[in-house]
Tab-separated table of C-alpha atoms in Angstrom:
chain	number	residue	atom	x	y	z
X	21	UNK	CA	-52.982	-37.499	-23.130
X	22	UNK	CA	-56.659	-36.992	-23.984
X	23	UNK	CA	-57.585	-35.860	-20.445
X	24	UNK	CA	-54.714	-33.348	-20.522
X	25	UNK	CA	-55.777	-32.064	-23.923
X	26	UNK	CA	-59.320	-31.728	-22.634
X	27	UNK	CA	-58.064	-29.642	-19.707
X	28	UNK	CA	-55.842	-27.215	-21.571
X	29	UNK	CA	-58.193	-27.191	-24.542
X	30	UNK	CA	-60.959	-26.063	-22.210
X	31	UNK	CA	-58.913	-22.947	-21.484
X	32	UNK	CA	-58.433	-22.313	-25.199
X	33	UNK	CA	-54.855	-23.557	-25.524
X	34	UNK	CA	-53.707	-25.649	-28.466
X	35	UNK	CA	-50.349	-26.626	-26.975
X	36	UNK	CA	-49.750	-28.087	-23.560
X	37	UNK	CA	-46.573	-26.141	-22.770
X	38	UNK	CA	-48.448	-22.860	-23.214
X	39	UNK	CA	-50.979	-24.007	-20.636
X	40	UNK	CA	-48.159	-24.894	-18.229
X	41	UNK	CA	-46.691	-21.400	-18.596
X	42	UNK	CA	-50.179	-19.927	-18.159
X	43	UNK	CA	-50.755	-21.936	-14.984
X	44	UNK	CA	-47.410	-20.851	-13.528
X	45	UNK	CA	-47.615	-17.155	-14.419
X	46	UNK	CA	-51.283	-16.178	-14.677
X	47	UNK	CA	-52.168	-18.742	-12.022
X	48	UNK	CA	-49.597	-17.269	-9.652
X	49	UNK	CA	-50.973	-13.787	-10.339
X	50	UNK	CA	-54.532	-14.875	-9.545
X	51	UNK	CA	-53.451	-16.761	-6.433
X	52	UNK	CA	-51.480	-13.786	-5.172
X	53	UNK	CA	-54.268	-11.237	-5.644
X	54	UNK	CA	-56.850	-13.532	-4.048
X	55	UNK	CA	-54.567	-14.029	-1.054
X	56	UNK	CA	-53.999	-10.279	-0.752
X	57	UNK	CA	-57.618	-9.124	-1.062
X	58	UNK	CA	-57.829	-9.344	2.732
X	59	UNK	CA	-55.348	-6.448	2.903
X	60	UNK	CA	-58.158	-4.135	1.813
X	61	UNK	CA	-59.070	-4.210	5.508
X	62	UNK	CA	-56.642	-1.357	6.150
X	63	UNK	CA	-57.400	-0.967	9.854
X	64	UNK	CA	-57.409	-4.720	10.492
X	65	UNK	CA	-55.420	-7.221	8.445
X	66	UNK	CA	-53.171	-4.644	6.758
X	67	UNK	CA	-52.381	-2.961	10.071
X	68	UNK	CA	-51.400	-6.272	11.651
X	69	UNK	CA	-49.586	-7.939	8.742
X	70	UNK	CA	-47.688	-5.080	7.078
X	71	UNK	CA	-44.051	-4.256	7.831
X	72	UNK	CA	-43.826	-2.543	11.259
X	73	UNK	CA	-44.252	1.201	10.874
X	74	UNK	CA	-46.048	1.120	7.513
X	75	UNK	CA	-49.544	1.658	8.896
X	76	UNK	CA	-48.334	4.788	10.710
X	77	UNK	CA	-48.581	6.727	7.443
X	78	UNK	CA	-51.946	5.320	6.385
X	79	UNK	CA	-54.112	6.185	9.387
X	80	UNK	CA	-55.575	9.255	7.681
X	81	UNK	CA	-54.954	11.850	5.000
X	82	UNK	CA	-54.018	11.541	1.338
X	83	UNK	CA	-51.640	8.626	1.948
X	84	UNK	CA	-54.536	6.558	3.263
X	85	UNK	CA	-56.410	7.348	0.055
X	86	UNK	CA	-53.253	6.427	-1.853
X	87	UNK	CA	-52.786	2.999	-0.273
X	88	UNK	CA	-56.469	2.162	-0.805
X	89	UNK	CA	-56.239	3.243	-4.455
X	90	UNK	CA	-53.089	1.176	-4.881
X	91	UNK	CA	-54.492	-1.986	-3.324
X	92	UNK	CA	-57.844	-1.787	-5.110
X	93	UNK	CA	-56.159	-0.967	-8.411
X	94	UNK	CA	-53.504	-3.661	-8.478
X	95	UNK	CA	-55.591	-6.423	-6.874
X	96	UNK	CA	-58.700	-6.085	-9.003
X	97	UNK	CA	-56.637	-5.089	-12.014
X	98	UNK	CA	-54.690	-8.311	-11.545
X	99	UNK	CA	-57.907	-10.316	-11.516
X	100	UNK	CA	-58.993	-8.832	-14.833
X	101	UNK	CA	-55.490	-9.358	-16.234
X	102	UNK	CA	-55.818	-13.064	-15.431
X	103	UNK	CA	-58.966	-13.149	-17.557
X	104	UNK	CA	-57.169	-11.246	-20.322
X	105	UNK	CA	-54.561	-13.981	-20.632
X	106	UNK	CA	-57.169	-16.767	-20.807
X	107	UNK	CA	-57.533	-17.643	-24.540
X	108	UNK	CA	-61.019	-19.172	-24.341
X	109	UNK	CA	-62.413	-15.785	-23.301
X	110	UNK	CA	-60.854	-14.068	-26.307
X	111	UNK	CA	-62.218	-16.779	-28.600
X	112	UNK	CA	-65.732	-17.167	-27.171
X	113	UNK	CA	-66.512	-13.758	-25.654
X	114	UNK	CA	-64.507	-11.052	-27.381
X	115	UNK	CA	-66.801	-8.362	-25.991
X	116	UNK	CA	-65.969	-9.462	-22.432
X	117	UNK	CA	-62.272	-9.595	-23.307
X	118	UNK	CA	-62.438	-5.974	-24.426
X	119	UNK	CA	-64.365	-4.772	-21.389
X	120	UNK	CA	-62.106	-6.603	-18.935
X	121	UNK	CA	-59.100	-5.213	-20.813
X	122	UNK	CA	-60.258	-1.635	-20.331
X	123	UNK	CA	-60.958	-2.338	-16.662
X	124	UNK	CA	-57.524	-3.911	-16.158
X	125	UNK	CA	-55.853	-0.862	-17.712
X	126	UNK	CA	-57.869	1.682	-15.714
X	127	UNK	CA	-57.418	-0.184	-12.441
X	128	UNK	CA	-53.661	-0.581	-12.832
X	129	UNK	CA	-53.343	3.113	-13.708
X	130	UNK	CA	-55.310	3.953	-10.554
X	131	UNK	CA	-53.028	1.646	-8.585
X	132	UNK	CA	-49.986	3.424	-10.002
X	133	UNK	CA	-51.449	6.795	-9.044
X	134	UNK	CA	-51.865	5.467	-5.520
X	135	UNK	CA	-48.203	4.440	-5.426
X	136	UNK	CA	-47.082	7.970	-6.237
X	137	UNK	CA	-49.242	9.251	-3.375
X	138	UNK	CA	-47.436	7.067	-0.815
X	139	UNK	CA	-43.987	6.918	-2.403
X	140	UNK	CA	-42.337	9.339	0.050
X	141	UNK	CA	-42.722	7.043	3.073
X	142	UNK	CA	-43.457	3.588	1.664
X	143	UNK	CA	-41.039	0.924	3.036
X	144	UNK	CA	-39.008	3.648	4.755
X	145	UNK	CA	-39.056	6.082	1.852
X	146	UNK	CA	-35.294	5.947	1.202
X	147	UNK	CA	-34.244	7.352	-2.220
X	148	UNK	CA	-33.475	3.924	-3.707
X	149	UNK	CA	-36.933	2.678	-2.685
X	150	UNK	CA	-38.629	5.752	-4.137
X	151	UNK	CA	-36.667	5.237	-7.347
X	152	UNK	CA	-37.865	1.644	-7.618
X	153	UNK	CA	-41.524	2.531	-7.140
X	154	UNK	CA	-41.186	5.506	-9.473
X	155	UNK	CA	-39.541	3.502	-12.255
X	156	UNK	CA	-41.943	0.570	-11.919
X	157	UNK	CA	-44.933	2.908	-11.995
X	158	UNK	CA	-43.576	4.684	-15.074
X	159	UNK	CA	-42.724	1.421	-16.848
X	160	UNK	CA	-46.164	-0.100	-16.356
X	161	UNK	CA	-47.953	3.149	-17.226
X	162	UNK	CA	-46.007	3.558	-20.472
X	163	UNK	CA	-46.474	-0.136	-21.254
X	164	UNK	CA	-50.245	0.152	-20.832
X	165	UNK	CA	-50.414	3.232	-23.036
X	166	UNK	CA	-48.400	1.538	-25.786
X	167	UNK	CA	-50.591	-1.563	-25.570
X	168	UNK	CA	-53.738	0.579	-25.755
X	169	UNK	CA	-52.566	2.655	-28.729
X	170	UNK	CA	-51.517	-0.460	-30.619
X	171	UNK	CA	-54.821	-2.276	-30.136
X	172	UNK	CA	-56.754	0.823	-31.220
X	173	UNK	CA	-54.615	0.795	-34.368
X	174	UNK	CA	-55.241	-2.963	-34.723
X	175	UNK	CA	-51.538	-3.724	-34.256
X	176	UNK	CA	-52.311	-6.905	-32.335
X	177	UNK	CA	-48.772	-8.295	-32.270
X	178	UNK	CA	-47.444	-5.200	-30.505
X	179	UNK	CA	-50.477	-5.087	-28.207
X	180	UNK	CA	-49.695	-8.639	-27.102
X	181	UNK	CA	-46.022	-7.863	-26.568
X	182	UNK	CA	-46.632	-4.769	-24.456
X	183	UNK	CA	-49.343	-6.409	-22.371
X	184	UNK	CA	-47.034	-9.332	-21.615
X	185	UNK	CA	-44.235	-6.950	-20.655
X	186	UNK	CA	-46.453	-4.720	-18.530
X	187	UNK	CA	-48.027	-7.461	-16.457
X	188	UNK	CA	-44.707	-9.282	-16.137
X	189	UNK	CA	-43.264	-6.095	-14.657
X	190	UNK	CA	-46.289	-5.509	-12.420
X	191	UNK	CA	-46.184	-9.133	-11.284
X	192	UNK	CA	-42.653	-8.766	-9.936
X	193	UNK	CA	-44.237	-8.201	-6.504
X	194	UNK	CA	-44.935	-11.951	-6.398
X	195	UNK	CA	-41.288	-12.899	-6.864
X	196	UNK	CA	-40.334	-10.013	-4.581
X	197	UNK	CA	-42.235	-11.608	-1.722
X	198	UNK	CA	-40.634	-14.999	-2.342
X	199	UNK	CA	-37.156	-13.476	-2.482
X	200	UNK	CA	-37.899	-11.424	0.642
X	201	UNK	CA	-38.925	-14.524	2.591
X	202	UNK	CA	-35.770	-16.350	1.501
X	203	UNK	CA	-33.535	-13.356	2.256
X	204	UNK	CA	-34.916	-12.840	5.758
X	205	UNK	CA	-34.526	-16.552	6.479
X	206	UNK	CA	-30.868	-16.384	5.413
X	207	UNK	CA	-30.343	-13.277	7.551
X	208	UNK	CA	-31.783	-15.012	10.626
X	209	UNK	CA	-29.909	-18.263	10.039
X	210	UNK	CA	-26.509	-16.624	9.597
X	211	UNK	CA	-27.031	-13.833	12.151
X	212	UNK	CA	-26.577	-11.060	9.605
X	213	UNK	CA	-26.675	-7.656	11.277
X	214	UNK	CA	-27.970	-4.600	9.438
X	215	UNK	CA	-28.457	-0.986	10.479
X	216	UNK	CA	-31.388	0.962	9.058
X	217	UNK	CA	-32.408	4.612	9.593
X	218	UNK	CA	-35.887	4.841	11.140
X	219	UNK	CA	-37.762	7.882	12.442
X	220	UNK	CA	-38.416	8.255	16.160
X	221	UNK	CA	-42.155	8.770	15.676
X	222	UNK	CA	-42.287	5.561	13.625
X	223	UNK	CA	-40.494	3.634	16.381
X	224	UNK	CA	-42.896	5.055	18.960
X	225	UNK	CA	-45.816	3.910	16.823
X	226	UNK	CA	-44.293	0.427	16.410
X	227	UNK	CA	-44.286	-0.084	20.167
X	228	UNK	CA	-47.863	1.158	20.322
X	229	UNK	CA	-49.221	-0.743	17.313
X	230	UNK	CA	-47.066	-3.870	17.086
X	231	UNK	CA	-46.061	-4.390	20.715
X	232	UNK	CA	-49.315	-3.094	22.232
X	233	UNK	CA	-47.579	-0.791	24.736
X	234	UNK	CA	-49.706	2.254	25.777
X	235	UNK	CA	-48.429	5.774	25.131
X	236	UNK	CA	-47.608	6.504	28.765
X	237	UNK	CA	-45.476	3.339	29.017
X	238	UNK	CA	-43.845	3.624	25.604
X	239	UNK	CA	-40.081	3.005	26.043
X	240	UNK	CA	-38.879	4.717	22.856
X	241	UNK	CA	-37.534	7.836	24.579
X	242	UNK	CA	-35.681	5.767	27.174
X	243	UNK	CA	-34.182	3.247	24.743
X	244	UNK	CA	-33.165	5.922	22.246
X	245	UNK	CA	-32.201	9.082	24.104
X	246	UNK	CA	-31.887	10.993	20.816
X	247	UNK	CA	-35.667	10.747	20.438
X	248	UNK	CA	-36.273	12.529	23.741
X	249	UNK	CA	-39.563	12.956	25.554
X	250	UNK	CA	-41.380	13.942	22.353
X	251	UNK	CA	-40.594	10.679	20.567
X	252	UNK	CA	-44.198	10.323	19.393
X	253	UNK	CA	-43.824	13.385	17.160
X	254	UNK	CA	-40.053	13.536	16.643
X	255	UNK	CA	-39.142	13.100	12.930
X	256	UNK	CA	-35.456	12.499	13.719
X	257	UNK	CA	-33.982	9.444	11.997
X	258	UNK	CA	-31.668	7.205	14.006
X	259	UNK	CA	-29.811	4.043	13.042
X	260	UNK	CA	-31.567	0.919	14.285
X	261	UNK	CA	-29.832	-2.451	14.478
X	262	UNK	CA	-31.552	-5.686	13.539
X	263	UNK	CA	-30.421	-6.877	16.981
X	264	UNK	CA	-32.350	-4.130	18.793
X	265	UNK	CA	-34.906	-6.607	20.090
X	266	UNK	CA	-38.137	-4.630	19.752
X	267	UNK	CA	-40.524	-4.320	16.794
X	268	UNK	CA	-38.128	-1.787	15.268
X	269	UNK	CA	-35.576	-4.571	14.730
X	270	UNK	CA	-38.004	-6.331	12.372
X	271	UNK	CA	-38.423	-3.123	10.377
X	272	UNK	CA	-34.646	-2.626	10.337
X	273	UNK	CA	-34.288	-6.026	8.671
X	274	UNK	CA	-37.303	-6.020	6.361
X	275	UNK	CA	-36.812	-2.574	4.831
X	276	UNK	CA	-33.353	-3.147	3.265
X	277	UNK	CA	-34.260	-6.737	2.383
X	278	UNK	CA	-37.401	-5.500	0.628
X	279	UNK	CA	-35.298	-3.013	-1.340
X	280	UNK	CA	-32.836	-5.683	-2.441
X	281	UNK	CA	-35.648	-8.099	-3.309
X	282	UNK	CA	-37.464	-5.428	-5.329
X	283	UNK	CA	-34.574	-4.704	-7.689
X	284	UNK	CA	-33.772	-8.393	-8.097
X	285	UNK	CA	-37.419	-9.277	-8.806
X	286	UNK	CA	-37.984	-6.603	-11.470
X	287	UNK	CA	-34.727	-7.609	-13.175
X	288	UNK	CA	-35.800	-11.260	-13.293
X	289	UNK	CA	-39.297	-10.463	-14.561
X	290	UNK	CA	-38.087	-8.037	-17.226
X	291	UNK	CA	-35.602	-10.601	-18.558
X	292	UNK	CA	-38.148	-13.441	-18.503
X	293	UNK	CA	-40.707	-11.342	-20.396
X	294	UNK	CA	-38.195	-10.629	-23.156
X	295	UNK	CA	-37.107	-14.275	-23.190
X	296	UNK	CA	-40.701	-15.431	-23.658
X	297	UNK	CA	-41.283	-12.984	-26.505
X	298	UNK	CA	-38.017	-14.086	-28.115
X	299	UNK	CA	-39.044	-17.751	-27.862
X	300	UNK	CA	-42.474	-17.199	-29.444
X	301	UNK	CA	-41.746	-15.580	-32.834
X	302	UNK	CA	-44.307	-17.789	-34.602
X	303	UNK	CA	-47.184	-16.322	-32.586
X	304	UNK	CA	-45.765	-12.834	-33.098
X	305	UNK	CA	-45.624	-13.400	-36.862
X	306	UNK	CA	-49.147	-14.854	-36.954
X	307	UNK	CA	-50.557	-11.847	-35.140
X	308	UNK	CA	-48.608	-9.477	-37.368
X	309	UNK	CA	-50.309	-11.017	-40.403
X	310	UNK	CA	-53.709	-10.848	-38.680
X	311	UNK	CA	-52.980	-7.195	-37.891
X	312	UNK	CA	-52.171	-6.512	-41.538
X	313	UNK	CA	-55.448	-8.060	-42.677
X	314	UNK	CA	-57.556	-6.172	-40.146
X	315	UNK	CA	-55.800	-2.866	-40.833
X	316	UNK	CA	-56.454	-3.217	-44.571
X	317	UNK	CA	-60.118	-4.076	-43.905
X	318	UNK	CA	-60.583	-1.027	-41.661
X	319	UNK	CA	-58.768	1.335	-43.995
X	320	UNK	CA	-55.919	1.966	-41.561
X	321	UNK	CA	-53.419	0.672	-44.080
X	322	UNK	CA	-53.214	0.295	-47.838
X	323	UNK	CA	-52.790	-3.196	-49.244
X	324	UNK	CA	-49.134	-3.793	-49.959
X	325	UNK	CA	-47.974	-0.948	-47.714
X	326	UNK	CA	-45.006	-1.992	-45.555
X	327	UNK	CA	-45.780	0.639	-42.908
X	328	UNK	CA	-47.631	-0.765	-39.914
X	329	UNK	CA	-50.574	1.239	-38.598
X	330	UNK	CA	-49.467	0.750	-35.013
X	331	UNK	CA	-46.296	1.623	-33.139
X	332	UNK	CA	-44.176	-1.062	-34.776
X	333	UNK	CA	-40.650	-1.356	-36.108
X	334	UNK	CA	-41.647	-0.582	-39.715
X	335	UNK	CA	-42.971	2.816	-38.626
X	336	UNK	CA	-40.196	3.901	-36.260
X	337	UNK	CA	-37.421	1.354	-36.784
X	338	UNK	CA	-35.422	-0.076	-39.658
X	339	UNK	CA	-37.430	-3.237	-40.370
X	340	UNK	CA	-37.357	-4.151	-44.108
X	341	UNK	CA	-40.509	-3.879	-46.241
X	342	UNK	CA	-41.174	-7.622	-46.316
X	343	UNK	CA	-41.270	-7.754	-42.501
X	344	UNK	CA	-44.984	-7.063	-42.055
X	345	UNK	CA	-46.650	-8.122	-45.317
X	346	UNK	CA	-48.609	-11.206	-46.316
X	347	UNK	CA	-46.681	-13.766	-48.296
X	348	UNK	CA	-48.339	-12.800	-51.575
X	349	UNK	CA	-47.385	-9.154	-50.977
X	350	UNK	CA	-43.808	-9.878	-50.008
X	351	UNK	CA	-40.943	-9.101	-52.323
X	352	UNK	CA	-37.785	-11.129	-52.077
X	353	UNK	CA	-35.468	-9.383	-49.621
X	354	UNK	CA	-32.304	-7.983	-51.104
X	355	UNK	CA	-28.913	-8.256	-49.510
C-alpha cells in the first residue's frame, strides 16, 4: 500500500479512488490530445486521416482558419486542463494553476469559435450535426463563463462544479471516437447498408484526394450521371450507399455513424459529470466553507450572511440560510 500511496500522494491526492478516476479521465484527455497533436499538420496528417471529403473545405479561406483555431484551441486547451485537474499543482504552485486556468479557458473559447466557422460543412453539415456542434459549443462556453465568474467571486465550490462539467462535456470527443470505432465495426460485420447525401464536388475531391485519381480520369461524372461533366464544381447532393465501393462509401458510413456517436457520447458524459458531483458532496461542502471564509476575508460577503457571493443556489435558488454558513454561524433549520 505504501508504494501506491507514494504514487497518488505525489500527484496531490489523499484518497486512492480519486487518483484512479483522475488517471481514467484526465489521463485519457491528455493521451487523446497528445495523439491528436499530429493533426495540426493540416495538409499532411489531417488530410490523409480525416473522414473522406472533410479536407475539401479546409484547403483555403475562413474555414481553414476555423479548423486550425479549433484544433489549436481544444488540443492545447486540453493539455492545460489536465494540469488544472492535478491537485499537486494547485497546492504547490497556485500561481501556475491560475495562469494555466486562464490559458485553458481562452484556448477552449478559441476552439469553440473555430467550430462555428466550420459548422456549415463539418462532417457533412447536416442540420442534426450542426445542432450538435452548436449546442456543445454553447454549453462549454457558458460553462467556462460560469466557472470564471464564480472563481472571481471566490465561490470555489461552484467553480469546481462548472469546470468539471465543462471539461466532461468537451471530452465527449474521446468517447465519441470509441463509439464510432465500435459502430463502424458492427456495421461492417453485419453488412448494414446506409444511404447518405453527399455533394458531387465532394465526391470528385474524394477520388482525387483519397483515391489518387487525376482530374482528367476522375470517374465521378460517369458513376453518378446526376453530377454531369462539371462534377468538380457541382454542389448537387445525391444519395450515396455504403456499398458504393469508392472512397465515398466510407464517407457515407462514417458521417451518420459520427452523428449517432456524438449524441450518445455527450449524453454519457453529461450524466457521468452530474453523477460524480452527486457522489462527492463532502468535497463540495468543504469548498463551500472555504469559499465562505475567503469571501468574508475579501469583503465580498458579511460574516453570517447566507447569501453566497458567487452564482450559487442561495443567491438565485431556494437553498435555506444554513446551507452555506460555517457551523458556528448556522442556525438550526426549521421544518
